[in-house]
Amino acid sequence: MASALPNHFDRPVHLAVIGGTGLGKIDGYVPVAALTPTTPWGTPSSPIMILEHAGVPIAFLARHGLHHQLAPHEVPARANIAALRSLGVRTIIAFSAVGSLREEIKPMDFVVPDQIIDRTKGIRPFTFFEGGVVGHVGFADPFDASLAAVVQKCGAAMRGDGVVLHPTGTVICMEGPAFSTRAESNMYRAWGGSVINMSALPEAKLAREAELAYQMICMATDYDCWHTTEDVDVAMVMKYMDANSKNAKNLVAAVLDELCKLENTDMVLAKHWEGSAQGAVKFMTKPEGRDPQAMKNVEYLFPGFWEN
Ligand SMILES: CSC[C@H]1O[C@H](OP(=O)(O)O)[C@H](O)[C@@H]1O
Ligand SMILES: Nc1ncnc2[nH]cnc12
C-alpha cells in the first residue's frame, strides 16, 4: 500500500504516533502519503505514513521497521525524531510494550509514565548535540505533562474491560535485546521502577533536544521475571499485545480524537518547549570551536538557527 501513495505531503504535520512492538500500524485512518525523508542522521525506521483524521494529518512511524527488523539498539532514533520534526511534528505519542514490575500493574493494563531510569549501556547514539556543537537540555521530567493529562482523560475509552490505566509510573529502560536477570528485575523493583522496556531512551531524550512534546503510553504484556508466574518471553509479549490490541486501538483513537481538535493550539505546537534546546546550544560552544557539519545538523533541526 505504501508504494502506491505519494512520497510528498505539502502541509505541515503537527502530530505523530510512534508505534512499537505489536503496533506496526494503526487502522481506521485514511493514508494519504508515505514519506521517506533523509536526515543528517540517516533514514527513519520505516516510511512515515501520513494519515488523515477529520482533515487533520497525523504521521505514523513503526519504531522497529515495517517488519520489526530493528532490534531496540538498532532503532535509528535520531533519524526518526529529526525526520518527524522536519515535517512539522511538535507532538509525539509513543507506544511501548512493557514488562510490569508491580503486582498492581497487570498484563493488559496501561501506564502513562512520568519518569525514566536509564539502564541503556551507551551503545546507542543519544544526542543531536556533539562533534563540535555542545548543548545540555533539561530532562528532570522526561515526558510532557499536558499530553499526559490528555492521555489520562482518555483512559475512559477502555472502561468496562477490567483494564486499568495507571496515571503515573517510572519506566526502566534497559539495553536488551535479552530480557533481565531475576536479580536485575528485583533490583529495579527496589529502585521504584513501575515498568520496564528497551525503547524509552534515547527516544524521549532526543524529543526533548528537538523541542517536541513527547509522551509514551506503556502497555503491560508480562510480569518480567520477578513474579511467581511465568517468566517473560517473546511469545507472551506478542500474545498479550494481540489480546489487547482492541484496547490499544481504542486508546490511540481517543487520544488522537482529542489531539486533532487541538491541532493548532500552543499545546500541540509545543510552544512550551520552544527555545529550550536552542538556548542550551547557543551559549555553550564558542564560534571558533564550532564544527561546520555539526552546525548544519543543528540547522536541520532548527532552520535559521545560526542567523541571529
Ligand atoms: C518483544 S519484547 C521487547 C521489546 O518490546 C518493547 O518494544 P517497544 O517499546 O517498541 O514496544 C521493548 O521496548 C522491547 O524493544
Ligand atoms: N519484561 C520486559 N523487559 C523489557 N522489555 C519488555 N517489553 C515487554 N516486556 C518487557
mmCIF file with all atom_site columns, C-alpha atoms in Angstrom, residues 70-283:
data_model
loop_
_atom_site.group_PDB
_atom_site.id
_atom_site.type_symbol
_atom_site.label_atom_id
_atom_site.label_alt_id
_atom_site.label_comp_id
_atom_site.label_asym_id
_atom_site.label_entity_id
_atom_site.label_seq_id
_atom_site.pdbx_PDB_ins_code
_atom_site.Cartn_x
_atom_site.Cartn_y
_atom_site.Cartn_z
_atom_site.occupancy
_atom_site.B_iso_or_equiv
_atom_site.pdbx_formal_charge
_atom_site.auth_seq_id
_atom_site.auth_comp_id
_atom_site.auth_asym_id
_atom_site.auth_atom_id
_atom_site.pdbx_PDB_model_num
ATOM 1   C CA . LEU A 1 70  ? 15.319  -3.458  14.005 1.00 0.00 ? 70  LEU A CA 1
ATOM 2   C CA . ALA A 1 71  ? 16.451  -4.525  17.481 1.00 0.00 ? 71  ALA A CA 1
ATOM 3   C CA . PRO A 1 72  ? 15.970  -1.888  20.192 1.00 0.00 ? 72  PRO A CA 1
ATOM 4   C CA . HIS A 1 73  ? 19.639  -0.796  19.972 1.00 0.00 ? 73  HIS A CA 1
ATOM 5   C CA . GLU A 1 74  ? 19.396  -0.573  16.155 1.00 0.00 ? 74  GLU A CA 1
ATOM 6   C CA . VAL A 1 75  ? 16.442  1.806   16.029 1.00 0.00 ? 75  VAL A CA 1
ATOM 7   C CA . PRO A 1 76  ? 17.683  4.998   14.276 1.00 0.00 ? 76  PRO A CA 1
ATOM 8   C CA . ALA A 1 77  ? 16.138  7.213   16.938 1.00 0.00 ? 77  ALA A CA 1
ATOM 9   C CA . ARG A 1 78  ? 17.930  10.392  15.830 1.00 0.00 ? 78  ARG A CA 1
ATOM 10  C CA . ALA A 1 79  ? 16.721  9.993   12.231 1.00 0.00 ? 79  ALA A CA 1
ATOM 11  C CA . ASN A 1 80  ? 13.207  9.207   13.484 1.00 0.00 ? 80  ASN A CA 1
ATOM 12  C CA . ILE A 1 81  ? 12.916  12.275  15.685 1.00 0.00 ? 81  ILE A CA 1
ATOM 13  C CA . ALA A 1 82  ? 14.704  14.611  13.262 1.00 0.00 ? 82  ALA A CA 1
ATOM 14  C CA . ALA A 1 83  ? 12.570  13.449  10.306 1.00 0.00 ? 83  ALA A CA 1
ATOM 15  C CA . LEU A 1 84  ? 9.342   13.931  12.264 1.00 0.00 ? 84  LEU A CA 1
ATOM 16  C CA . ARG A 1 85  ? 10.405  17.404  13.356 1.00 0.00 ? 85  ARG A CA 1
ATOM 17  C CA . SER A 1 86  ? 11.295  18.342  9.782  1.00 0.00 ? 86  SER A CA 1
ATOM 18  C CA . LEU A 1 87  ? 7.718   17.507  8.698  1.00 0.00 ? 87  LEU A CA 1
ATOM 19  C CA . GLY A 1 88  ? 6.407   19.995  11.251 1.00 0.00 ? 88  GLY A CA 1
ATOM 20  C CA . VAL A 1 89  ? 5.705   17.495  14.044 1.00 0.00 ? 89  VAL A CA 1
ATOM 21  C CA . ARG A 1 90  ? 5.725   19.050  17.516 1.00 0.00 ? 90  ARG A CA 1
ATOM 22  C CA . THR A 1 91  ? 3.763   16.430  19.472 1.00 0.00 ? 91  THR A CA 1
ATOM 23  C CA . ILE A 1 92  ? 4.551   12.706  19.652 1.00 0.00 ? 92  ILE A CA 1
ATOM 24  C CA . ILE A 1 93  ? 2.573   9.936   21.297 1.00 0.00 ? 93  ILE A CA 1
ATOM 25  C CA . ALA A 1 94  ? 4.817   6.857   21.519 1.00 0.00 ? 94  ALA A CA 1
ATOM 26  C CA . PHE A 1 95  ? 3.583   3.355   22.269 1.00 0.00 ? 95  PHE A CA 1
ATOM 27  C CA . SER A 1 96  ? 5.609   0.702   24.049 1.00 0.00 ? 96  SER A CA 1
ATOM 28  C CA . ALA A 1 97  ? 5.085   -2.881  25.195 1.00 0.00 ? 97  ALA A CA 1
ATOM 29  C CA . VAL A 1 98  ? 6.493   -3.154  28.725 1.00 0.00 ? 98  VAL A CA 1
ATOM 30  C CA . GLY A 1 99  ? 7.070   -5.652  31.486 1.00 0.00 ? 99  GLY A CA 1
ATOM 31  C CA . SER A 1 100 ? 5.349   -4.884  34.775 1.00 0.00 ? 100 SER A CA 1
ATOM 32  C CA . LEU A 1 101 ? 7.459   -4.528  37.922 1.00 0.00 ? 101 LEU A CA 1
ATOM 33  C CA . ARG A 1 102 ? 4.425   -4.086  40.210 1.00 0.00 ? 102 ARG A CA 1
ATOM 34  C CA . GLU A 1 103 ? 1.744   -6.538  41.261 1.00 0.00 ? 103 GLU A CA 1
ATOM 35  C CA . GLU A 1 104 ? -0.983  -3.936  40.710 1.00 0.00 ? 104 GLU A CA 1
ATOM 36  C CA . ILE A 1 105 ? 0.058   -3.292  37.089 1.00 0.00 ? 105 ILE A CA 1
ATOM 37  C CA . LYS A 1 106 ? -1.455  -6.366  35.462 1.00 0.00 ? 106 LYS A CA 1
ATOM 38  C CA . PRO A 1 107 ? -0.640  -7.553  31.967 1.00 0.00 ? 107 PRO A CA 1
ATOM 39  C CA . MET A 1 108 ? -3.010  -5.625  29.624 1.00 0.00 ? 108 MET A CA 1
ATOM 40  C CA . ASP A 1 109 ? -3.021  -2.549  31.889 1.00 0.00 ? 109 ASP A CA 1
ATOM 41  C CA . PHE A 1 110 ? -1.725  0.736   30.517 1.00 0.00 ? 110 PHE A CA 1
ATOM 42  C CA . VAL A 1 111 ? 0.684   3.144   32.220 1.00 0.00 ? 111 VAL A CA 1
ATOM 43  C CA . VAL A 1 112 ? 1.274   6.813   31.442 1.00 0.00 ? 112 VAL A CA 1
ATOM 44  C CA . PRO A 1 113 ? 4.839   7.151   32.723 1.00 0.00 ? 113 PRO A CA 1
ATOM 45  C CA . ASP A 1 114 ? 6.229   10.346  34.192 1.00 0.00 ? 114 ASP A CA 1
ATOM 46  C CA . GLN A 1 115 ? 9.802   9.215   34.909 1.00 0.00 ? 115 GLN A CA 1
ATOM 47  C CA . ILE A 1 116 ? 12.596  7.116   33.364 1.00 0.00 ? 116 ILE A CA 1
ATOM 48  C CA . ILE A 1 117 ? 15.631  5.344   34.807 1.00 0.00 ? 117 ILE A CA 1
ATOM 49  C CA . ASP A 1 118 ? 18.336  4.866   32.178 1.00 0.00 ? 118 ASP A CA 1
ATOM 50  C CA . ARG A 1 119 ? 19.797  1.363   32.034 1.00 0.00 ? 119 ARG A CA 1
ATOM 51  C CA . THR A 1 120 ? 20.963  1.559   28.416 1.00 0.00 ? 120 THR A CA 1
ATOM 52  C CA . LYS A 1 121 ? 24.684  0.953   28.021 1.00 0.00 ? 121 LYS A CA 1
ATOM 53  C CA . GLY A 1 122 ? 25.880  3.918   25.957 1.00 0.00 ? 122 GLY A CA 1
ATOM 54  C CA . ILE A 1 123 ? 25.925  1.922   22.707 1.00 0.00 ? 123 ILE A CA 1
ATOM 55  C CA . ARG A 1 124 ? 23.036  3.862   21.146 1.00 0.00 ? 124 ARG A CA 1
ATOM 56  C CA . PRO A 1 125 ? 23.635  7.296   19.624 1.00 0.00 ? 125 PRO A CA 1
ATOM 57  C CA . PHE A 1 126 ? 21.777  9.508   22.097 1.00 0.00 ? 126 PHE A CA 1
ATOM 58  C CA . THR A 1 127 ? 22.248  13.185  21.243 1.00 0.00 ? 127 THR A CA 1
ATOM 59  C CA . PHE A 1 128 ? 21.962  15.649  18.369 1.00 0.00 ? 128 PHE A CA 1
ATOM 60  C CA . PHE A 1 129 ? 24.481  17.970  20.006 1.00 0.00 ? 129 PHE A CA 1
ATOM 61  C CA . GLU A 1 130 ? 28.014  16.656  19.561 1.00 0.00 ? 130 GLU A CA 1
ATOM 62  C CA . GLY A 1 131 ? 31.007  16.728  17.221 1.00 0.00 ? 131 GLY A CA 1
ATOM 63  C CA . GLY A 1 132 ? 31.600  20.470  17.572 1.00 0.00 ? 132 GLY A CA 1
ATOM 64  C CA . VAL A 1 133 ? 28.333  21.886  18.911 1.00 0.00 ? 133 VAL A CA 1
ATOM 65  C CA . VAL A 1 134 ? 27.533  21.191  22.563 1.00 0.00 ? 134 VAL A CA 1
ATOM 66  C CA . GLY A 1 135 ? 24.128  21.535  24.238 1.00 0.00 ? 135 GLY A CA 1
ATOM 67  C CA . HIS A 1 136 ? 22.721  20.405  27.594 1.00 0.00 ? 136 HIS A CA 1
ATOM 68  C CA . VAL A 1 137 ? 18.922  20.274  27.809 1.00 0.00 ? 137 VAL A CA 1
ATOM 69  C CA . GLY A 1 138 ? 16.891  19.881  30.989 1.00 0.00 ? 138 GLY A CA 1
ATOM 70  C CA . PHE A 1 139 ? 15.446  16.389  31.393 1.00 0.00 ? 139 PHE A CA 1
ATOM 71  C CA . ALA A 1 140 ? 14.202  16.350  35.000 1.00 0.00 ? 140 ALA A CA 1
ATOM 72  C CA . ASP A 1 141 ? 10.712  15.497  33.762 1.00 0.00 ? 141 ASP A CA 1
ATOM 73  C CA . PRO A 1 142 ? 11.274  13.414  30.647 1.00 0.00 ? 142 PRO A CA 1
ATOM 74  C CA . PHE A 1 143 ? 7.666   13.354  29.438 1.00 0.00 ? 143 PHE A CA 1
ATOM 75  C CA . ASP A 1 144 ? 5.122   16.055  28.672 1.00 0.00 ? 144 ASP A CA 1
ATOM 76  C CA . ALA A 1 145 ? 2.672   16.778  31.493 1.00 0.00 ? 145 ALA A CA 1
ATOM 77  C CA . SER A 1 146 ? -0.005  18.343  29.272 1.00 0.00 ? 146 SER A CA 1
ATOM 78  C CA . LEU A 1 147 ? -0.020  15.366  26.897 1.00 0.00 ? 147 LEU A CA 1
ATOM 79  C CA . ALA A 1 148 ? -0.088  13.010  29.878 1.00 0.00 ? 148 ALA A CA 1
ATOM 80  C CA . ALA A 1 149 ? -3.231  14.794  31.097 1.00 0.00 ? 149 ALA A CA 1
ATOM 81  C CA . VAL A 1 150 ? -4.909  14.206  27.712 1.00 0.00 ? 150 VAL A CA 1
ATOM 82  C CA . VAL A 1 151 ? -3.995  10.500  27.765 1.00 0.00 ? 151 VAL A CA 1
ATOM 83  C CA . GLN A 1 152 ? -5.154  10.096  31.370 1.00 0.00 ? 152 GLN A CA 1
ATOM 84  C CA . LYS A 1 153 ? -8.509  11.616  30.456 1.00 0.00 ? 153 LYS A CA 1
ATOM 85  C CA . CYS A 1 154 ? -8.826  9.131   27.564 1.00 0.00 ? 154 CYS A CA 1
ATOM 86  C CA . GLY A 1 155 ? -8.486  6.118   29.875 1.00 0.00 ? 155 GLY A CA 1
ATOM 87  C CA . ALA A 1 156 ? -12.272 6.082   29.973 1.00 0.00 ? 156 ALA A CA 1
ATOM 88  C CA . ALA A 1 157 ? -12.174 4.740   26.371 1.00 0.00 ? 157 ALA A CA 1
ATOM 89  C CA . MET A 1 158 ? -11.375 1.317   27.869 1.00 0.00 ? 158 MET A CA 1
ATOM 90  C CA . ARG A 1 159 ? -13.930 1.345   30.680 1.00 0.00 ? 159 ARG A CA 1
ATOM 91  C CA . GLY A 1 160 ? -15.672 -1.958  31.341 1.00 0.00 ? 160 GLY A CA 1
ATOM 92  C CA . ASP A 1 161 ? -12.826 -4.254  30.310 1.00 0.00 ? 161 ASP A CA 1
ATOM 93  C CA . GLY A 1 162 ? -11.174 -4.508  33.726 1.00 0.00 ? 162 GLY A CA 1
ATOM 94  C CA . VAL A 1 163 ? -8.158  -2.813  32.162 1.00 0.00 ? 163 VAL A CA 1
ATOM 95  C CA . VAL A 1 164 ? -6.657  -0.049  34.285 1.00 0.00 ? 164 VAL A CA 1
ATOM 96  C CA . LEU A 1 165 ? -4.814  2.997   33.013 1.00 0.00 ? 165 LEU A CA 1
ATOM 97  C CA . HIS A 1 166 ? -2.246  3.911   35.679 1.00 0.00 ? 166 HIS A CA 1
ATOM 98  C CA . PRO A 1 167 ? -1.772  7.690   35.551 1.00 0.00 ? 167 PRO A CA 1
ATOM 99  C CA . THR A 1 168 ? 1.930   7.784   36.519 1.00 0.00 ? 168 THR A CA 1
ATOM 100 C CA . GLY A 1 169 ? 4.907   5.457   36.717 1.00 0.00 ? 169 GLY A CA 1
ATOM 101 C CA . THR A 1 170 ? 8.656   5.061   36.291 1.00 0.00 ? 170 THR A CA 1
ATOM 102 C CA . VAL A 1 171 ? 9.935   3.240   33.198 1.00 0.00 ? 171 VAL A CA 1
ATOM 103 C CA . ILE A 1 172 ? 13.218  1.405   33.499 1.00 0.00 ? 172 ILE A CA 1
ATOM 104 C CA . CYS A 1 173 ? 14.772  1.493   30.031 1.00 0.00 ? 173 CYS A CA 1
ATOM 105 C CA . MET A 1 174 ? 17.186  -1.436  29.771 1.00 0.00 ? 174 MET A CA 1
ATOM 106 C CA . GLU A 1 175 ? 19.591  -2.230  26.954 1.00 0.00 ? 175 GLU A CA 1
ATOM 107 C CA . GLY A 1 176 ? 18.391  -5.651  25.784 1.00 0.00 ? 176 GLY A CA 1
ATOM 108 C CA . PRO A 1 177 ? 17.734  -7.322  23.484 1.00 0.00 ? 177 PRO A CA 1
ATOM 109 C CA . ALA A 1 178 ? 17.866  -10.171 26.055 1.00 0.00 ? 178 ALA A CA 1
ATOM 110 C CA . PHE A 1 179 ? 15.449  -9.706  28.939 1.00 0.00 ? 179 PHE A CA 1
ATOM 111 C CA . SER A 1 180 ? 16.653  -9.001  32.522 1.00 0.00 ? 180 SER A CA 1
ATOM 112 C CA . THR A 1 181 ? 18.037  -11.455 35.021 1.00 0.00 ? 181 THR A CA 1
ATOM 113 C CA . ARG A 1 182 ? 15.910  -12.148 38.099 1.00 0.00 ? 182 ARG A CA 1
ATOM 114 C CA . ALA A 1 183 ? 18.405  -10.226 40.269 1.00 0.00 ? 183 ALA A CA 1
ATOM 115 C CA . GLU A 1 184 ? 18.146  -7.197  37.960 1.00 0.00 ? 184 GLU A CA 1
ATOM 116 C CA . SER A 1 185 ? 14.365  -7.405  37.900 1.00 0.00 ? 185 SER A CA 1
ATOM 117 C CA . ASN A 1 186 ? 14.257  -7.396  41.708 1.00 0.00 ? 186 ASN A CA 1
ATOM 118 C CA . MET A 1 187 ? 16.756  -4.551  41.845 1.00 0.00 ? 187 MET A CA 1
ATOM 119 C CA . TYR A 1 188 ? 14.577  -2.436  39.518 1.00 0.00 ? 188 TYR A CA 1
ATOM 120 C CA . ARG A 1 189 ? 11.624  -3.092  41.822 1.00 0.00 ? 189 ARG A CA 1
ATOM 121 C CA . ALA A 1 190 ? 13.704  -1.944  44.803 1.00 0.00 ? 190 ALA A CA 1
ATOM 122 C CA . TRP A 1 191 ? 14.614  1.212   42.840 1.00 0.00 ? 191 TRP A CA 1
ATOM 123 C CA . GLY A 1 192 ? 10.926  2.034   42.478 1.00 0.00 ? 192 GLY A CA 1
ATOM 124 C CA . GLY A 1 193 ? 10.523  1.049   38.824 1.00 0.00 ? 193 GLY A CA 1
ATOM 125 C CA . SER A 1 194 ? 6.932   0.503   37.688 1.00 0.00 ? 194 SER A CA 1
ATOM 126 C CA . VAL A 1 195 ? 7.527   -0.994  34.235 1.00 0.00 ? 195 VAL A CA 1
ATOM 127 C CA . ILE A 1 196 ? 10.449  -1.978  32.029 1.00 0.00 ? 196 ILE A CA 1
ATOM 128 C CA . ASN A 1 197 ? 11.148  -1.620  28.308 1.00 0.00 ? 197 ASN A CA 1
ATOM 129 C CA . MET A 1 198 ? 14.023  -1.194  25.850 1.00 0.00 ? 198 MET A CA 1
ATOM 130 C CA . SER A 1 199 ? 12.716  1.833   23.915 1.00 0.00 ? 199 SER A CA 1
ATOM 131 C CA . ALA A 1 200 ? 12.062  4.885   26.072 1.00 0.00 ? 200 ALA A CA 1
ATOM 132 C CA . LEU A 1 201 ? 15.646  6.042   25.538 1.00 0.00 ? 201 LEU A CA 1
ATOM 133 C CA . PRO A 1 202 ? 17.157  7.706   23.674 1.00 0.00 ? 202 PRO A CA 1
ATOM 134 C CA . GLU A 1 203 ? 13.792  8.475   22.017 1.00 0.00 ? 203 GLU A CA 1
ATOM 135 C CA . ALA A 1 204 ? 12.473  10.664  24.859 1.00 0.00 ? 204 ALA A CA 1
ATOM 136 C CA . LYS A 1 205 ? 15.799  12.482  25.264 1.00 0.00 ? 205 LYS A CA 1
ATOM 137 C CA . LEU A 1 206 ? 16.069  13.248  21.552 1.00 0.00 ? 206 LEU A CA 1
ATOM 138 C CA . ALA A 1 207 ? 12.481  14.507  21.506 1.00 0.00 ? 207 ALA A CA 1
ATOM 139 C CA . ARG A 1 208 ? 13.431  16.925  24.288 1.00 0.00 ? 208 ARG A CA 1
ATOM 140 C CA . GLU A 1 209 ? 16.543  18.054  22.377 1.00 0.00 ? 209 GLU A CA 1
ATOM 141 C CA . ALA A 1 210 ? 14.310  18.637  19.344 1.00 0.00 ? 210 ALA A CA 1
ATOM 142 C CA . GLU A 1 211 ? 11.879  20.713  21.491 1.00 0.00 ? 211 GLU A CA 1
ATOM 143 C CA . LEU A 1 212 ? 8.988   18.306  20.945 1.00 0.00 ? 212 LEU A CA 1
ATOM 144 C CA . ALA A 1 213 ? 6.185   17.425  23.351 1.00 0.00 ? 213 ALA A CA 1
ATOM 145 C CA . TYR A 1 214 ? 6.601   13.662  23.866 1.00 0.00 ? 214 TYR A CA 1
ATOM 146 C CA . GLN A 1 215 ? 4.555   11.222  25.898 1.00 0.00 ? 215 GLN A CA 1
ATOM 147 C CA . MET A 1 216 ? 4.933   7.469   25.996 1.00 0.00 ? 216 MET A CA 1
ATOM 148 C CA . ILE A 1 217 ? 1.975   5.148   26.608 1.00 0.00 ? 217 ILE A CA 1
ATOM 149 C CA . CYS A 1 218 ? 3.048   1.785   28.001 1.00 0.00 ? 218 CYS A CA 1
ATOM 150 C CA . MET A 1 219 ? 1.060   -1.412  27.697 1.00 0.00 ? 219 MET A CA 1
ATOM 151 C CA . ALA A 1 220 ? 1.988   -4.177  30.132 1.00 0.00 ? 220 ALA A CA 1
ATOM 152 C CA . THR A 1 221 ? 2.473   -7.543  28.470 1.00 0.00 ? 221 THR A CA 1
ATOM 153 C CA . ASP A 1 222 ? 4.109   -9.569  31.260 1.00 0.00 ? 222 ASP A CA 1
ATOM 154 C CA . TYR A 1 223 ? 5.475   -9.534  34.811 1.00 0.00 ? 223 TYR A CA 1
ATOM 155 C CA . ASP A 1 224 ? 9.099   -9.710  33.612 1.00 0.00 ? 224 ASP A CA 1
ATOM 156 C CA . CYS A 1 225 ? 10.793  -12.421 35.734 1.00 0.00 ? 225 CYS A CA 1
ATOM 157 C CA . TRP A 1 226 ? 10.446  -11.240 39.356 1.00 0.00 ? 226 TRP A CA 1
ATOM 158 C CA . HIS A 1 227 ? 6.916   -12.616 39.753 1.00 0.00 ? 227 HIS A CA 1
ATOM 159 C CA . THR A 1 228 ? 5.909   -16.148 40.696 1.00 0.00 ? 228 THR A CA 1
ATOM 160 C CA . THR A 1 229 ? 4.044   -16.529 37.395 1.00 0.00 ? 229 THR A CA 1
ATOM 161 C CA . GLU A 1 230 ? 5.812   -17.476 34.150 1.00 0.00 ? 230 GLU A CA 1
ATOM 162 C CA . ASP A 1 231 ? 8.992   -15.586 33.139 1.00 0.00 ? 231 ASP A CA 1
ATOM 163 C CA . VAL A 1 232 ? 8.659   -13.232 30.204 1.00 0.00 ? 232 VAL A CA 1
ATOM 164 C CA . ASP A 1 233 ? 9.360   -14.433 26.667 1.00 0.00 ? 233 ASP A CA 1
ATOM 165 C CA . VAL A 1 234 ? 8.544   -13.003 23.243 1.00 0.00 ? 234 VAL A CA 1
ATOM 166 C CA . ALA A 1 235 ? 5.534   -15.264 22.713 1.00 0.00 ? 235 ALA A CA 1
ATOM 167 C CA . MET A 1 236 ? 3.997   -13.928 25.927 1.00 0.00 ? 236 MET A CA 1
ATOM 168 C CA . VAL A 1 237 ? 4.563   -10.303 24.881 1.00 0.00 ? 237 VAL A CA 1
ATOM 169 C CA . MET A 1 238 ? 3.001   -10.904 21.458 1.00 0.00 ? 238 MET A CA 1
ATOM 170 C CA . LYS A 1 239 ? 0.067   -12.849 22.935 1.00 0.00 ? 239 LYS A CA 1
ATOM 171 C CA . TYR A 1 240 ? -0.836  -10.004 25.273 1.00 0.00 ? 240 TYR A CA 1
ATOM 172 C CA . MET A 1 241 ? -0.291  -7.336  22.612 1.00 0.00 ? 241 MET A CA 1
ATOM 173 C CA . ASP A 1 242 ? -2.659  -9.252  20.386 1.00 0.00 ? 242 ASP A CA 1
ATOM 174 C CA . ALA A 1 243 ? -5.209  -9.826  23.117 1.00 0.00 ? 243 ALA A CA 1
ATOM 175 C CA . ASN A 1 244 ? -5.162  -6.168  23.978 1.00 0.00 ? 244 ASN A CA 1
ATOM 176 C CA . SER A 1 245 ? -4.965  -4.659  20.505 1.00 0.00 ? 245 SER A CA 1
ATOM 177 C CA . LYS A 1 246 ? -8.618  -3.598  20.751 1.00 0.00 ? 246 LYS A CA 1
ATOM 178 C CA . ASN A 1 247 ? -7.879  -1.520  23.846 1.00 0.00 ? 247 ASN A CA 1
ATOM 179 C CA . ALA A 1 248 ? -4.656  -0.154  22.383 1.00 0.00 ? 248 ALA A CA 1
ATOM 180 C CA . LYS A 1 249 ? -6.569  0.946   19.279 1.00 0.00 ? 249 LYS A CA 1
ATOM 181 C CA . ASN A 1 250 ? -9.416  2.437   21.342 1.00 0.00 ? 250 ASN A CA 1
ATOM 182 C CA . LEU A 1 251 ? -6.907  4.372   23.406 1.00 0.00 ? 251 LEU A CA 1
ATOM 183 C CA . VAL A 1 252 ? -4.969  5.660   20.364 1.00 0.00 ? 252 VAL A CA 1
ATOM 184 C CA . ALA A 1 253 ? -8.237  6.658   18.710 1.00 0.00 ? 253 ALA A CA 1
ATOM 185 C CA . ALA A 1 254 ? -9.474  8.534   21.784 1.00 0.00 ? 254 ALA A CA 1
ATOM 186 C CA . VAL A 1 255 ? -6.132  10.312  22.242 1.00 0.00 ? 255 VAL A CA 1
ATOM 187 C CA . LEU A 1 256 ? -5.935  11.271  18.555 1.00 0.00 ? 256 LEU A CA 1
ATOM 188 C CA . ASP A 1 257 ? -9.558  12.497  18.554 1.00 0.00 ? 257 ASP A CA 1
ATOM 189 C CA . GLU A 1 258 ? -8.660  14.805  21.385 1.00 0.00 ? 258 GLU A CA 1
ATOM 190 C CA . LEU A 1 259 ? -5.307  15.950  19.960 1.00 0.00 ? 259 LEU A CA 1
ATOM 191 C CA . CYS A 1 260 ? -6.723  16.532  16.465 1.00 0.00 ? 260 CYS A CA 1
ATOM 192 C CA . LYS A 1 261 ? -9.172  19.019  17.990 1.00 0.00 ? 261 LYS A CA 1
ATOM 193 C CA . LEU A 1 262 ? -6.151  20.794  19.474 1.00 0.00 ? 262 LEU A CA 1
ATOM 194 C CA . GLU A 1 263 ? -4.059  20.593  16.278 1.00 0.00 ? 263 GLU A CA 1
ATOM 195 C CA . ASN A 1 264 ? -3.166  24.274  16.104 1.00 0.00 ? 264 ASN A CA 1
ATOM 196 C CA . THR A 1 265 ? -3.037  25.072  19.801 1.00 0.00 ? 265 THR A CA 1
ATOM 197 C CA . ASP A 1 266 ? 0.111   26.088  21.658 1.00 0.00 ? 266 ASP A CA 1
ATOM 198 C CA . MET A 1 267 ? -0.068  22.733  23.435 1.00 0.00 ? 267 MET A CA 1
ATOM 199 C CA . VAL A 1 268 ? 0.190   20.561  20.303 1.00 0.00 ? 268 VAL A CA 1
ATOM 200 C CA . LEU A 1 269 ? 2.626   23.024  18.740 1.00 0.00 ? 269 LEU A CA 1
ATOM 201 C CA . ALA A 1 270 ? 4.757   22.525  21.879 1.00 0.00 ? 270 ALA A CA 1
ATOM 202 C CA . LYS A 1 271 ? 5.217   26.252  22.376 1.00 0.00 ? 271 LYS A CA 1
ATOM 203 C CA . HIS A 1 272 ? 6.161   25.455  25.978 1.00 0.00 ? 272 HIS A CA 1
ATOM 204 C CA . TRP A 1 273 ? 9.336   23.702  24.752 1.00 0.00 ? 273 TRP A CA 1
ATOM 205 C CA . GLU A 1 274 ? 10.190  26.257  22.080 1.00 0.00 ? 274 GLU A CA 1
ATOM 206 C CA . GLY A 1 275 ? 13.669  27.718  22.566 1.00 0.00 ? 275 GLY A CA 1
ATOM 207 C CA . SER A 1 276 ? 14.618  25.368  25.417 1.00 0.00 ? 276 SER A CA 1
ATOM 208 C CA . ALA A 1 277 ? 17.204  23.349  23.499 1.00 0.00 ? 277 ALA A CA 1
ATOM 209 C CA . GLN A 1 278 ? 18.249  26.198  21.233 1.00 0.00 ? 278 GLN A CA 1
ATOM 210 C CA . GLY A 1 279 ? 19.110  28.252  24.313 1.00 0.00 ? 279 GLY A CA 1
ATOM 211 C CA . ALA A 1 280 ? 21.103  25.331  25.687 1.00 0.00 ? 280 ALA A CA 1
ATOM 212 C CA . VAL A 1 281 ? 23.103  25.058  22.455 1.00 0.00 ? 281 VAL A CA 1
ATOM 213 C CA . LYS A 1 282 ? 23.660  28.693  21.563 1.00 0.00 ? 282 LYS A CA 1
ATOM 214 C CA . PHE A 1 283 ? 25.755  29.675  24.551 1.00 0.00 ? 283 PHE A CA 1
#
